[in-house]
């Protein structure tokens, strides 16, 4: 989490609220499954940075509203958002071999981890090869007022009824123009996960910005870029292109994001 200057304290309080005050089992899930990494530039150091243990020893007052409610962008510390620095920190801190460096707004479909690891175990000989490869996911936006699809079959019905659309279709369609996307959407769902298509980022897909499952052997994101540049993944994928990396599109996995408007 990028928290320079005066953004630091509201960020700490927001984390404490999530860890201490969510209803039902929400806070337990946050404590058990979420790691927060806070970073800031040496040019924008907060006035006071407590030790992590000291922060956790003081619980949040849950009678207060969440610190991130009624908070406008005009109140934020003014500096560029270094998303790629955050991605690299999260990747380097991961304890698993395979990593999905996904934007926080995207929700992997249920069963992604199990299906992917089952596929890896069935293809162990191929996965041991040295040829670099990643596994991009198809991404869709779904209406905010509908239940998230639990599988590809439900997603196909939502696409048919316009309750879902390809990710950023109205903003930058070419940025998420996945190879063989129409064929993927038309294909029936299968019980076992497999590779649907093997391709590269070239030709009409030169502007493709894939979200993918990879490993820390993949090149880091370029930390010189920022969200304001609107092309934060392009240079990193360009490194892949130079290395002739294979993009193995998966048959039944997808990411999803709430659709606005």
XYZ file of N, CA and C in Angstrom:
783
model
N 0.843 -1.168 0.000
C 0.000 0.000 0.000
C 0.889 1.231 0.000
N 0.687 2.109 -0.994
C 1.493 3.319 -1.119
C 0.930 4.357 -0.158
N 1.688 4.722 0.878
C 1.191 5.626 1.913
C 2.233 6.681 2.249
N 2.504 7.601 1.324
C 3.493 8.646 1.580
C 2.922 9.751 2.473
N 3.810 10.462 3.136
C 3.419 11.664 3.874
C 2.248 11.462 4.815
N 1.257 12.354 4.707
C 0.095 12.318 5.597
C -0.891 11.204 5.263
N -0.655 10.450 4.205
C -1.493 9.276 3.917
C -1.181 8.108 4.858
N -0.051 8.186 5.545
C 0.415 7.041 6.323
C -0.537 6.691 7.472
N -0.894 7.671 8.296
C -1.735 7.389 9.465
C -3.128 6.887 9.070
N -3.828 7.528 8.114
C -5.119 6.962 7.694
C -4.996 5.541 7.132
N -3.871 5.242 6.491
C -3.651 3.882 5.988
C -3.520 2.894 7.136
N -2.738 3.255 8.152
C -2.575 2.395 9.334
C -3.927 2.164 10.008
N -4.708 3.218 10.171
C -6.007 3.091 10.828
C -6.975 2.249 10.010
N -6.898 2.352 8.687
C -7.763 1.541 7.833
C -7.423 0.057 7.966
N -6.140 -0.250 8.022
C -5.705 -1.639 8.208
C -6.179 -2.165 9.557
N -6.035 -1.356 10.597
C -6.469 -1.779 11.931
C -7.982 -2.007 11.962
N -8.732 -1.156 11.285
C -10.188 -1.357 11.226
C -10.512 -2.690 10.558
N -9.863 -2.984 9.454
C -10.118 -4.244 8.748
C -9.740 -5.447 9.601
N -8.700 -5.324 10.386
C -8.244 -6.440 11.220
C -9.089 -6.618 12.487
N -9.742 -5.536 12.950
C -10.395 -5.587 14.256
C -11.921 -5.460 14.226
N -12.489 -4.848 13.192
C -13.872 -4.383 13.306
C -14.854 -4.915 12.260
N -14.436 -5.731 11.331
C -15.369 -6.237 10.334
C -16.349 -7.221 10.966
N -17.607 -7.235 10.498
C -18.602 -8.130 11.102
C -18.335 -9.592 10.785
N -18.998 -10.448 11.574
C -18.916 -11.901 11.422
C -17.450 -12.340 11.451
N -17.019 -13.109 10.449
C -15.637 -13.612 10.464
C -14.713 -12.778 9.581
N -15.180 -11.599 9.164
C -14.404 -10.790 8.237
C -13.016 -10.448 8.728
N -12.917 -9.956 9.970
C -11.603 -9.567 10.485
C -10.687 -10.772 10.672
N -11.253 -11.909 11.042
C -10.428 -13.119 11.188
C -9.826 -13.512 9.845
N -10.617 -13.408 8.781
C -10.108 -13.737 7.449
C -8.989 -12.777 7.047
N -9.163 -11.492 7.367
C -8.120 -10.517 7.062
C -6.838 -10.866 7.811
N -6.959 -11.167 9.105
C -5.776 -11.506 9.898
C -5.097 -12.779 9.402
N -5.903 -13.770 9.013
C -5.349 -15.064 8.618
C -4.779 -15.074 7.205
N -5.352 -14.273 6.302
C -5.050 -14.445 4.881
C -4.437 -13.225 4.199
N -4.320 -12.113 4.909
C -3.873 -10.881 4.250
C -2.599 -10.340 4.884
N -1.645 -10.002 4.038
C -0.435 -9.323 4.479
C -0.405 -7.935 3.859
N -0.207 -6.928 4.667
C -0.141 -5.549 4.178
C 1.320 -5.102 4.127
N 1.725 -4.551 2.994
C 3.075 -4.005 2.829
C 2.938 -2.509 2.556
N 3.412 -1.687 3.457
C 3.302 -0.236 3.314
C 4.640 0.311 2.827
N 4.584 1.156 1.806
C 5.817 1.715 1.274
C 5.619 3.183 0.913
N 6.739 3.911 0.830
C 6.716 5.320 0.460
C 8.113 5.714 0.010
N 8.206 6.765 -0.766
C 9.478 7.260 -1.269
C 10.276 7.913 -0.143
N 11.597 7.875 -0.282
C 12.455 8.536 0.703
C 12.256 10.053 0.684
N 11.636 10.561 -0.366
C 11.351 11.992 -0.453
C 10.023 12.353 0.204
N 9.257 11.339 0.586
C 7.926 11.594 1.155
C 7.718 10.736 2.401
N 8.663 10.805 3.337
C 8.598 10.002 4.548
C 7.586 10.610 5.523
N 6.705 9.806 6.110
C 5.778 10.320 7.135
C 6.541 10.875 8.337
N 5.890 11.752 9.087
C 6.549 12.358 10.247
C 6.921 11.323 11.297
N 6.070 10.305 11.459
C 6.329 9.284 12.467
C 5.997 7.917 11.892
N 6.943 6.984 12.004
C 6.734 5.619 11.504
C 6.958 4.656 12.676
N 5.879 4.161 13.287
C 6.041 3.257 14.439
C 6.491 1.872 14.006
N 7.000 1.107 14.953
C 7.347 -0.281 14.681
C 6.072 -1.095 14.495
N 6.096 -2.103 13.605
C 4.875 -2.905 13.333
C 4.214 -3.463 14.582
N 5.007 -3.968 15.538
C 4.430 -4.548 16.754
C 3.666 -3.506 17.563
N 4.179 -2.294 17.586
C 3.522 -1.227 18.339
C 2.169 -0.878 17.718
N 2.077 -0.935 16.401
C 0.812 -0.647 15.715
C -0.240 -1.678 16.088
N 0.116 -2.950 16.061
C -0.843 -4.025 16.303
C -1.241 -4.133 17.770
N -0.430 -3.592 18.668
C -0.751 -3.659 20.093
C -1.873 -2.710 20.492
N -2.204 -1.776 19.617
C -3.270 -0.817 19.905
C -4.426 -1.049 18.949
N -5.512 -1.690 19.416
C -6.632 -1.985 18.517
C -7.381 -0.718 18.112
N -8.110 -0.830 17.020
C -8.909 0.301 16.544
C -10.189 0.404 17.352
N -10.654 1.608 17.583
C -11.925 1.838 18.280
C -13.074 1.567 17.305
N -13.694 0.400 17.441
C -14.693 -0.026 16.454
C -16.003 0.742 16.549
N -16.153 1.595 17.549
C -17.343 2.445 17.599
C -17.246 3.609 16.609
N -16.051 3.838 16.128
C -15.837 4.884 15.119
C -16.115 4.336 13.725
N -16.488 5.201 12.772
C -16.703 4.721 11.408
C -15.388 4.311 10.762
N -15.443 3.509 9.700
C -14.214 3.141 8.989
C -13.460 4.383 8.524
N -12.166 4.437 8.681
C -11.405 5.633 8.315
C -11.418 5.943 6.830
N -11.742 4.924 6.009
C -11.734 5.151 4.564
C -13.089 5.607 4.028
N -14.105 5.756 4.892
C -15.404 6.288 4.471
C -15.342 7.810 4.434
N -16.119 8.395 3.522
C -16.207 9.860 3.405
C -14.830 10.498 3.296
N -13.992 9.865 2.479
C -12.623 10.339 2.292
C -12.435 10.624 0.807
N -12.247 11.887 0.438
C -12.160 12.261 -0.973
C -10.711 12.315 -1.435
N -10.528 12.282 -2.743
C -9.175 12.326 -3.305
C -8.477 13.645 -2.995
N -9.258 14.700 -2.743
C -8.646 15.991 -2.435
C -7.921 15.978 -1.087
N -8.259 14.999 -0.242
C -7.615 14.897 1.066
C -6.337 14.060 1.031
N -6.068 13.423 -0.100
C -4.905 12.552 -0.198
C -3.626 13.349 -0.404
N -2.544 12.793 0.072
C -1.218 13.364 -0.144
C -0.925 13.353 -1.640
N -0.455 14.448 -2.164
C -0.311 14.569 -3.619
C 1.027 14.024 -4.106
N 1.002 12.819 -4.616
C 2.177 12.230 -5.255
C 1.688 11.135 -6.186
N 2.494 10.763 -7.139
C 2.068 9.737 -8.089
C 1.917 8.382 -7.416
N 0.979 7.601 -7.944
C 0.703 6.274 -7.387
C 1.657 5.259 -8.008
N 2.540 4.717 -7.223
C 3.558 3.787 -7.712
C 3.061 2.345 -7.597
N 2.115 1.995 -8.456
C 1.515 0.666 -8.402
C 2.542 -0.433 -8.659
N 3.465 -0.189 -9.571
C 4.410 -1.244 -9.927
C 5.404 -1.518 -8.804
N 5.724 -0.505 -7.997
C 6.550 -0.757 -6.820
C 5.802 -1.692 -5.876
N 4.512 -1.421 -5.674
C 3.697 -2.279 -4.815
C 3.603 -3.700 -5.332
N 3.427 -3.850 -6.633
C 3.360 -5.194 -7.229
C 4.654 -5.968 -6.970
N 5.786 -5.283 -7.169
C 7.070 -5.968 -6.986
C 7.313 -6.338 -5.525
N 6.925 -5.451 -4.598
C 7.074 -5.764 -3.167
C 6.234 -6.986 -2.815
N 4.982 -7.018 -3.282
C 4.103 -8.148 -2.982
C 4.648 -9.435 -3.580
N 5.125 -9.364 -4.808
C 5.684 -10.558 -5.461
C 6.900 -11.078 -4.704
N 7.812 -10.189 -4.353
C 9.044 -10.610 -3.680
C 8.759 -11.188 -2.291
N 7.651 -10.787 -1.695
C 7.318 -11.262 -0.348
C 6.476 -12.528 -0.359
N 6.042 -12.956 -1.536
C 5.185 -14.139 -1.620
C 5.944 -15.399 -1.206
N 5.230 -16.301 -0.552
C 5.837 -17.539 -0.063
C 5.571 -18.718 -0.989
N 4.852 -18.494 -2.080
C 4.502 -19.576 -2.997
C 5.302 -19.470 -4.286
N 5.402 -20.569 -5.008
C 6.123 -20.574 -6.283
C 5.357 -19.801 -7.351
N 4.049 -20.053 -7.429
C 3.213 -19.375 -8.423
C 2.529 -18.168 -7.794
N 2.428 -17.098 -8.578
C 1.929 -15.824 -8.070
C 0.948 -15.232 -9.077
N -0.178 -14.738 -8.575
C -1.117 -13.974 -9.396
C -1.015 -12.525 -8.960
N -0.256 -11.719 -9.723
C -0.073 -10.298 -9.406
C -1.239 -9.524 -10.009
N -2.370 -9.583 -9.328
C -3.617 -9.027 -9.858
C -3.958 -7.713 -9.179
N -4.644 -6.831 -9.892
C -5.123 -5.597 -9.298
C -6.147 -5.919 -8.210
N -6.214 -5.076 -7.173
C -7.075 -5.364 -6.034
C -8.548 -5.355 -6.418
N -8.902 -4.662 -7.487
C -10.311 -4.602 -7.899
C -10.776 -5.874 -8.604
N -9.859 -6.756 -8.924
C -10.214 -7.968 -9.666
C -10.388 -9.150 -8.713
N -11.427 -9.951 -8.971
C -11.733 -11.108 -8.123
C -11.539 -12.384 -8.941
N -10.575 -13.220 -8.583
C -10.440 -14.508 -9.291
C -11.676 -15.364 -9.073
N -12.033 -16.144 -10.086
C -13.222 -16.985 -9.949
C -13.000 -18.066 -8.891
N -14.064 -18.510 -8.237
C -13.933 -19.544 -7.203
C -13.244 -20.800 -7.737
N -12.372 -21.374 -6.931
C -11.681 -22.597 -7.317
C -10.432 -22.386 -8.132
N -10.027 -21.148 -8.353
C -8.861 -20.882 -9.195
C -7.614 -21.608 -8.702
N -7.310 -21.486 -7.413
C -6.063 -22.045 -6.888
C -6.041 -23.561 -7.049
N -7.094 -24.231 -6.609
C -7.117 -25.689 -6.669
C -7.031 -26.185 -8.109
N -7.826 -25.588 -9.011
C -7.825 -26.039 -10.406
C -6.461 -25.819 -11.050
N -5.845 -24.686 -10.759
C -4.545 -24.405 -11.358
C -3.489 -25.376 -10.856
N -3.441 -25.605 -9.545
C -2.437 -26.523 -8.990
C -2.684 -27.961 -9.441
N -3.948 -28.352 -9.617
C -4.241 -29.681 -10.165
C -3.689 -29.804 -11.578
N -3.847 -28.750 -12.381
C -3.317 -28.770 -13.743
C -1.795 -28.871 -13.744
N -1.155 -28.127 -12.839
C 0.304 -28.174 -12.743
C 0.778 -29.587 -12.396
N 0.093 -30.234 -11.443
C 0.506 -31.576 -11.031
C 0.299 -32.605 -12.136
N -0.700 -32.400 -12.997
C -0.939 -33.336 -14.105
C 0.071 -33.149 -15.228
N 0.744 -32.000 -15.260
C 1.672 -31.687 -16.350
C 3.058 -31.357 -15.805
N 3.486 -32.127 -14.839
C 4.731 -31.819 -14.139
C 5.934 -31.817 -15.076
N 5.997 -32.761 -16.007
C 7.148 -32.824 -16.918
C 7.236 -31.561 -17.765
N 6.096 -31.121 -18.287
C 6.098 -29.918 -19.123
C 6.469 -28.687 -18.290
N 5.966 -28.620 -17.057
C 6.208 -27.449 -16.230
C 7.668 -27.335 -15.810
N 8.432 -28.425 -15.904
C 9.843 -28.396 -15.535
C 10.723 -27.858 -16.661
N 10.153 -27.683 -17.846
C 10.946 -27.169 -18.960
C 11.388 -25.733 -18.683
N 12.511 -25.349 -19.278
C 13.096 -24.041 -18.995
C 12.478 -22.917 -19.801
N 11.737 -23.227 -20.853
C 11.132 -22.174 -21.669
C 10.241 -21.297 -20.805
N 10.448 -19.965 -20.786
C 9.636 -19.095 -19.923
C 8.187 -19.068 -20.374
N 7.277 -19.042 -19.399
C 5.849 -19.057 -19.705
C 5.080 -18.436 -18.549
N 3.941 -17.859 -18.877
C 2.993 -17.393 -17.863
C 1.598 -17.816 -18.297
N 0.623 -17.677 -17.386
C -0.732 -18.152 -17.631
C -1.710 -16.986 -17.473
N -2.013 -16.282 -18.560
C -2.925 -15.139 -18.470
C -4.375 -15.581 -18.265
N -5.127 -14.733 -17.581
C -6.536 -14.978 -17.331
C -7.386 -14.022 -18.152
N -8.520 -14.497 -18.614
C -9.491 -13.615 -19.243
C -10.149 -12.772 -18.150
N -10.409 -11.505 -18.444
C -10.930 -10.588 -17.430
C -12.242 -9.968 -17.917
N -13.197 -9.843 -16.998
C -14.507 -9.300 -17.331
C -14.972 -8.347 -16.243
N -15.826 -7.408 -16.650
C -16.513 -6.540 -15.702
C -17.947 -7.040 -15.570
N -18.420 -7.145 -14.327
C -19.794 -7.587 -14.088
C -20.560 -6.471 -13.399
N -21.876 -6.427 -13.621
C -22.708 -5.421 -12.981
C -22.542 -5.487 -11.471
N -22.464 -4.326 -10.843
C -22.237 -4.273 -9.398
C -23.423 -4.814 -8.600
N -24.615 -4.866 -9.213
C -25.807 -5.286 -8.470
C -26.179 -6.741 -8.712
N -25.278 -7.534 -9.295
C -25.567 -8.950 -9.516
C -24.553 -9.801 -8.771
N -24.940 -11.041 -8.516
C -24.041 -11.967 -7.839
C -22.890 -12.352 -8.762
N -21.699 -12.358 -8.218
C -20.517 -12.726 -9.007
C -20.687 -14.151 -9.531
N -20.434 -14.404 -10.813
C -20.590 -15.764 -11.354
C -19.640 -16.747 -10.680
N -20.165 -17.924 -10.365
C -19.336 -18.908 -9.671
C -18.521 -19.753 -10.637
N -18.881 -19.729 -11.938
C -18.146 -20.532 -12.917
C -18.301 -19.915 -14.300
N -17.640 -20.511 -15.268
C -17.649 -19.975 -16.624
C -19.034 -20.052 -17.247
N -19.806 -21.087 -16.937
C -21.148 -21.226 -17.501
C -22.024 -20.051 -17.101
N -21.972 -19.654 -15.829
C -22.738 -18.488 -15.388
C -22.207 -17.213 -16.039
N -20.905 -17.114 -16.201
C -20.318 -15.950 -16.849
C -20.805 -15.840 -18.297
N -20.864 -16.941 -19.004
C -21.339 -16.923 -20.393
C -22.767 -16.393 -20.483
N -23.627 -16.780 -19.535
C -25.001 -16.287 -19.526
C -25.034 -14.787 -19.241
N -24.177 -14.322 -18.352
C -24.125 -12.892 -18.048
C -23.613 -12.093 -19.238
N -22.683 -12.656 -19.987
C -22.216 -11.981 -21.201
C -23.344 -11.905 -22.238
N -24.130 -12.974 -22.337
C -25.246 -13.006 -23.300
C -26.301 -11.969 -22.970
N -26.524 -11.725 -21.684
C -27.555 -10.776 -21.256
C -26.977 -9.393 -20.928
N -25.727 -9.164 -21.296
C -25.050 -7.876 -21.100
C -24.915 -7.479 -19.632
N -24.933 -8.457 -18.742
C -24.651 -8.178 -17.340
C -23.150 -8.254 -17.064
N -22.407 -8.636 -18.075
C -20.944 -8.663 -18.002
C -20.386 -8.264 -19.360
N -19.230 -7.649 -19.364
C -18.554 -7.261 -20.605
C -17.066 -7.534 -20.437
N -16.321 -7.681 -21.547
C -14.865 -7.800 -21.429
C -14.272 -6.597 -20.708
N -13.252 -6.831 -19.935
C -12.635 -5.803 -19.097
C -12.162 -4.619 -19.930
N -12.524 -3.409 -19.473
C -12.128 -2.151 -20.117
C -12.560 -2.069 -21.581
N -13.646 -2.736 -21.915
C -14.135 -2.722 -23.294
C -14.398 -1.296 -23.762
N -14.901 -0.450 -22.850
C -15.263 0.928 -23.209
C -14.128 1.914 -22.951
N -13.024 1.427 -22.391
C -11.910 2.322 -22.050
C -10.702 2.073 -22.946
N -10.294 0.815 -23.023
C -9.142 0.443 -23.851
C -9.283 -1.020 -24.232
N -10.110 -1.304 -25.219
C -10.406 -2.685 -25.599
C -9.140 -3.438 -26.016
N -8.229 -2.766 -26.715
C -7.024 -3.443 -27.198
C -6.081 -3.815 -26.055
N -6.201 -3.127 -24.898
C -5.320 -3.410 -23.759
C -5.605 -4.780 -23.154
N -6.827 -5.275 -23.344
C -7.198 -6.569 -22.768
C -7.833 -7.468 -23.830
N -7.331 -7.320 -25.041
C -7.787 -8.150 -26.154
C -7.012 -9.468 -26.126
N -7.547 -10.456 -25.408
C -6.863 -11.726 -25.206
C -6.905 -12.559 -26.491
N -5.814 -13.167 -26.914
C -5.843 -14.037 -28.098
C -6.897 -15.129 -27.965
N -7.639 -15.354 -29.053
C -8.695 -16.375 -29.101
C -9.796 -16.113 -28.074
N -10.060 -14.832 -27.787
C -11.058 -14.501 -26.760
C -12.452 -14.979 -27.156
N -12.854 -14.784 -28.408
C -14.192 -15.206 -28.834
C -14.336 -16.717 -28.757
N -13.295 -17.426 -29.154
C -13.339 -18.887 -29.086
C -13.403 -19.358 -27.622
N -12.676 -18.668 -26.753
C -12.702 -19.020 -25.327
C -14.104 -18.838 -24.757
N -14.751 -17.712 -25.118
C -16.073 -17.436 -24.578
C -17.115 -18.408 -25.109
N -16.909 -18.912 -26.329
C -17.883 -19.828 -26.937
C -17.705 -21.269 -26.469
N -16.516 -21.611 -25.990
C -16.235 -22.996 -25.593
C -16.941 -23.338 -24.284
N -17.456 -24.565 -24.198
C -18.125 -25.020 -22.988
C -17.130 -25.193 -21.848
N -17.632 -25.042 -20.646
C -16.806 -25.250 -19.457
C -16.479 -26.731 -19.300
N -15.281 -27.007 -18.809
C -14.861 -28.386 -18.557
C -14.552 -28.568 -17.077
N -14.588 -29.811 -16.608
C -14.314 -30.087 -15.192
C -12.854 -29.839 -14.844
N -11.962 -30.273 -15.722
C -10.530 -30.103 -15.479
C -10.013 -28.877 -16.217
N -9.085 -28.191 -15.595
C -8.477 -27.023 -16.210
C -7.379 -27.451 -17.173
N -7.310 -26.792 -18.318
C -6.244 -27.050 -19.275
C -5.888 -25.779 -20.015
N -4.808 -25.830 -20.767
C -4.388 -24.676 -21.567
C -5.265 -24.595 -22.802
N -5.903 -23.458 -22.999
C -6.810 -23.275 -24.126
C -6.071 -22.832 -25.385
N -5.040 -21.998 -25.204
C -4.321 -21.456 -26.361
C -2.919 -21.039 -25.930
N -1.950 -21.241 -26.807
C -0.580 -20.785 -26.570
C -0.263 -19.700 -27.587
N 0.104 -18.522 -27.104
C 0.359 -17.421 -28.019
C 1.445 -16.499 -27.503
N 1.675 -15.422 -28.245
C 2.663 -14.419 -27.875
C 2.047 -13.035 -28.023
N 2.690 -12.073 -27.411
C 2.192 -10.701 -27.460
C 2.821 -10.004 -28.667
N 2.205 -10.202 -29.821
C 2.693 -9.562 -31.034
C 1.521 -9.336 -31.981
N 1.788 -8.742 -33.135
C 0.732 -8.481 -34.113
C -0.360 -7.602 -33.532
N -1.619 -8.027 -33.670
C -2.748 -7.223 -33.179
C -2.812 -7.197 -31.659
N -1.998 -8.036 -30.993
C -2.014 -8.097 -29.532
C -0.835 -7.349 -28.910
N -0.200 -6.475 -29.669
C 0.999 -5.799 -29.190
C 0.698 -4.871 -28.001
N -0.569 -4.420 -27.871
C -0.935 -3.529 -26.758
C -1.589 -4.270 -25.597
N -1.626 -5.570 -25.669
C -2.260 -6.388 -24.638
C -1.529 -6.237 -23.302
N -2.277 -5.983 -22.224
C -1.724 -5.875 -20.872
C -2.289 -7.017 -20.033
N -1.715 -8.199 -20.106
C -2.305 -9.364 -19.444
C -2.138 -9.351 -17.926
N -3.145 -9.890 -17.254
C -3.032 -10.283 -15.846
C -2.811 -11.785 -15.861
N -1.784 -12.263 -15.192
C -1.387 -13.653 -15.397
C -0.879 -14.296 -14.104
N -0.884 -15.610 -14.105
C -0.223 -16.390 -13.056
C 1.198 -16.668 -13.537
N 2.175 -16.271 -12.746
C 3.572 -16.492 -13.115
C 4.377 -16.878 -11.883
N 5.673 -16.631 -11.934
C 6.557 -16.898 -10.798
C 7.501 -15.714 -10.623
N 8.306 -15.745 -9.578
C 9.270 -14.666 -9.376
C 10.465 -14.759 -10.315
N 10.477 -15.766 -11.186
C 11.490 -15.813 -12.245
C 11.150 -14.835 -13.361
N 9.906 -14.365 -13.407
C 9.489 -13.400 -14.417
C 10.102 -12.035 -14.108
N 10.309 -11.199 -15.111
C 10.898 -9.877 -14.855
C 9.988 -9.020 -13.988
N 10.597 -8.147 -13.217
C 9.835 -7.235 -12.381
C 9.126 -6.190 -13.250
N 8.095 -5.594 -12.674
C 7.459 -4.451 -13.321
C 8.409 -3.261 -13.260
N 8.293 -2.390 -14.240
C 9.169 -1.218 -14.326
C 8.695 -0.173 -13.321
N 9.492 0.083 -12.288
C 9.079 0.965 -11.208
C 9.177 2.443 -11.576
N 9.673 2.747 -12.760
C 9.689 4.146 -13.200
C 8.311 4.605 -13.644
N 7.428 3.649 -13.935
C 6.110 3.988 -14.439
C 5.127 4.188 -13.296
N 4.056 4.933 -13.578
C 3.039 5.193 -12.558
C 1.666 5.001 -13.166
N 0.659 4.933 -12.286
C -0.723 4.787 -12.761
C -1.124 5.952 -13.659
N -0.592 7.139 -13.354
C -0.953 8.307 -14.152
C -0.551 8.150 -15.614
N 0.468 7.291 -15.864
C 0.875 7.044 -17.236
C -0.059 6.141 -17.986
N -0.939 5.429 -17.249
C -1.981 4.569 -17.813
C -1.429 3.401 -18.626
N -0.170 3.084 -18.496
C 0.399 1.942 -19.228
C 1.411 1.222 -18.345
N 1.002 0.983 -17.086
C 1.964 0.533 -16.097
C 2.479 -0.868 -16.330
N 1.779 -1.700 -17.099
C 2.243 -3.076 -17.320
C 2.929 -3.248 -18.674
N 2.917 -2.225 -19.522
C 3.370 -2.378 -20.895
C 4.864 -2.674 -20.985
N 5.697 -1.960 -20.206
C 7.137 -2.178 -20.299
C 7.509 -3.564 -19.802
N 6.857 -4.011 -18.732
C 7.157 -5.339 -18.198
C 6.811 -6.408 -19.217
N 5.667 -6.262 -19.875
C 5.282 -7.229 -20.896
C 6.201 -7.114 -22.100
N 6.731 -5.906 -22.347
C 7.713 -5.749 -23.413
C 8.950 -6.584 -23.159
N 9.365 -6.678 -21.885
C 10.490 -7.550 -21.535
C 10.167 -9.000 -21.875
N 8.927 -9.400 -21.613
C 8.498 -10.749 -21.975
C 8.634 -10.963 -23.480
N 8.232 -9.972 -24.256
C 8.256 -10.107 -25.713
C 9.678 -10.365 -26.184
N 10.629 -9.618 -25.617
C 12.028 -9.795 -25.998
C 12.486 -11.213 -25.677
N 12.000 -11.765 -24.576
C 12.401 -13.113 -24.160
C 11.592 -14.195 -24.880
N 10.699 -13.807 -25.776
C 9.872 -14.766 -26.522
C 9.071 -15.657 -25.578
N 8.544 -15.021 -24.550
C 7.794 -15.774 -23.556
C 6.465 -16.260 -24.121
N 6.057 -17.457 -23.718
C 4.792 -18.035 -24.153
C 3.691 -17.660 -23.173
N 2.538 -17.262 -23.723
C 1.356 -16.966 -22.918
C 0.389 -18.131 -23.085
N 0.206 -18.915 -22.023
C -0.648 -20.096 -22.076
C -2.000 -19.751 -21.467
N -2.965 -19.394 -22.310
C -4.286 -18.991 -21.832
C -5.026 -20.200 -21.281
N -5.648 -20.018 -20.102
C -6.296 -21.122 -19.421
C -7.772 -21.233 -19.797
N -8.265 -22.471 -19.767
C -9.592 -22.746 -20.310
C -10.764 -22.240 -19.514
N -10.734 -22.306 -18.186
C -11.940 -21.983 -17.433
C -11.715 -20.979 -16.310
N -10.551 -20.348 -16.273
C -10.290 -19.381 -15.220
C -10.486 -17.968 -15.732
N -10.960 -17.093 -14.830
C -11.159 -15.707 -15.232
C -11.085 -14.819 -14.006
N -10.778 -13.550 -14.233
C -10.855 -12.521 -13.203
C -12.083 -11.689 -13.472
N -12.592 -11.024 -12.444
C -13.790 -10.210 -12.633
C -13.708 -8.953 -11.791
N -14.320 -7.903 -12.299
C -14.293 -6.603 -11.646
C -15.691 -6.013 -11.697
N -16.126 -5.264 -10.646
C -17.426 -4.585 -10.718
C -17.464 -3.632 -11.894
N -18.613 -3.601 -12.583
C -18.762 -2.746 -13.757
C -19.446 -1.458 -13.343
N -18.885 -0.348 -13.781
C -19.469 0.958 -13.475
C -20.260 1.467 -14.666
N -21.470 1.997 -14.385
C -22.266 2.588 -15.456
C -22.996 1.563 -16.274
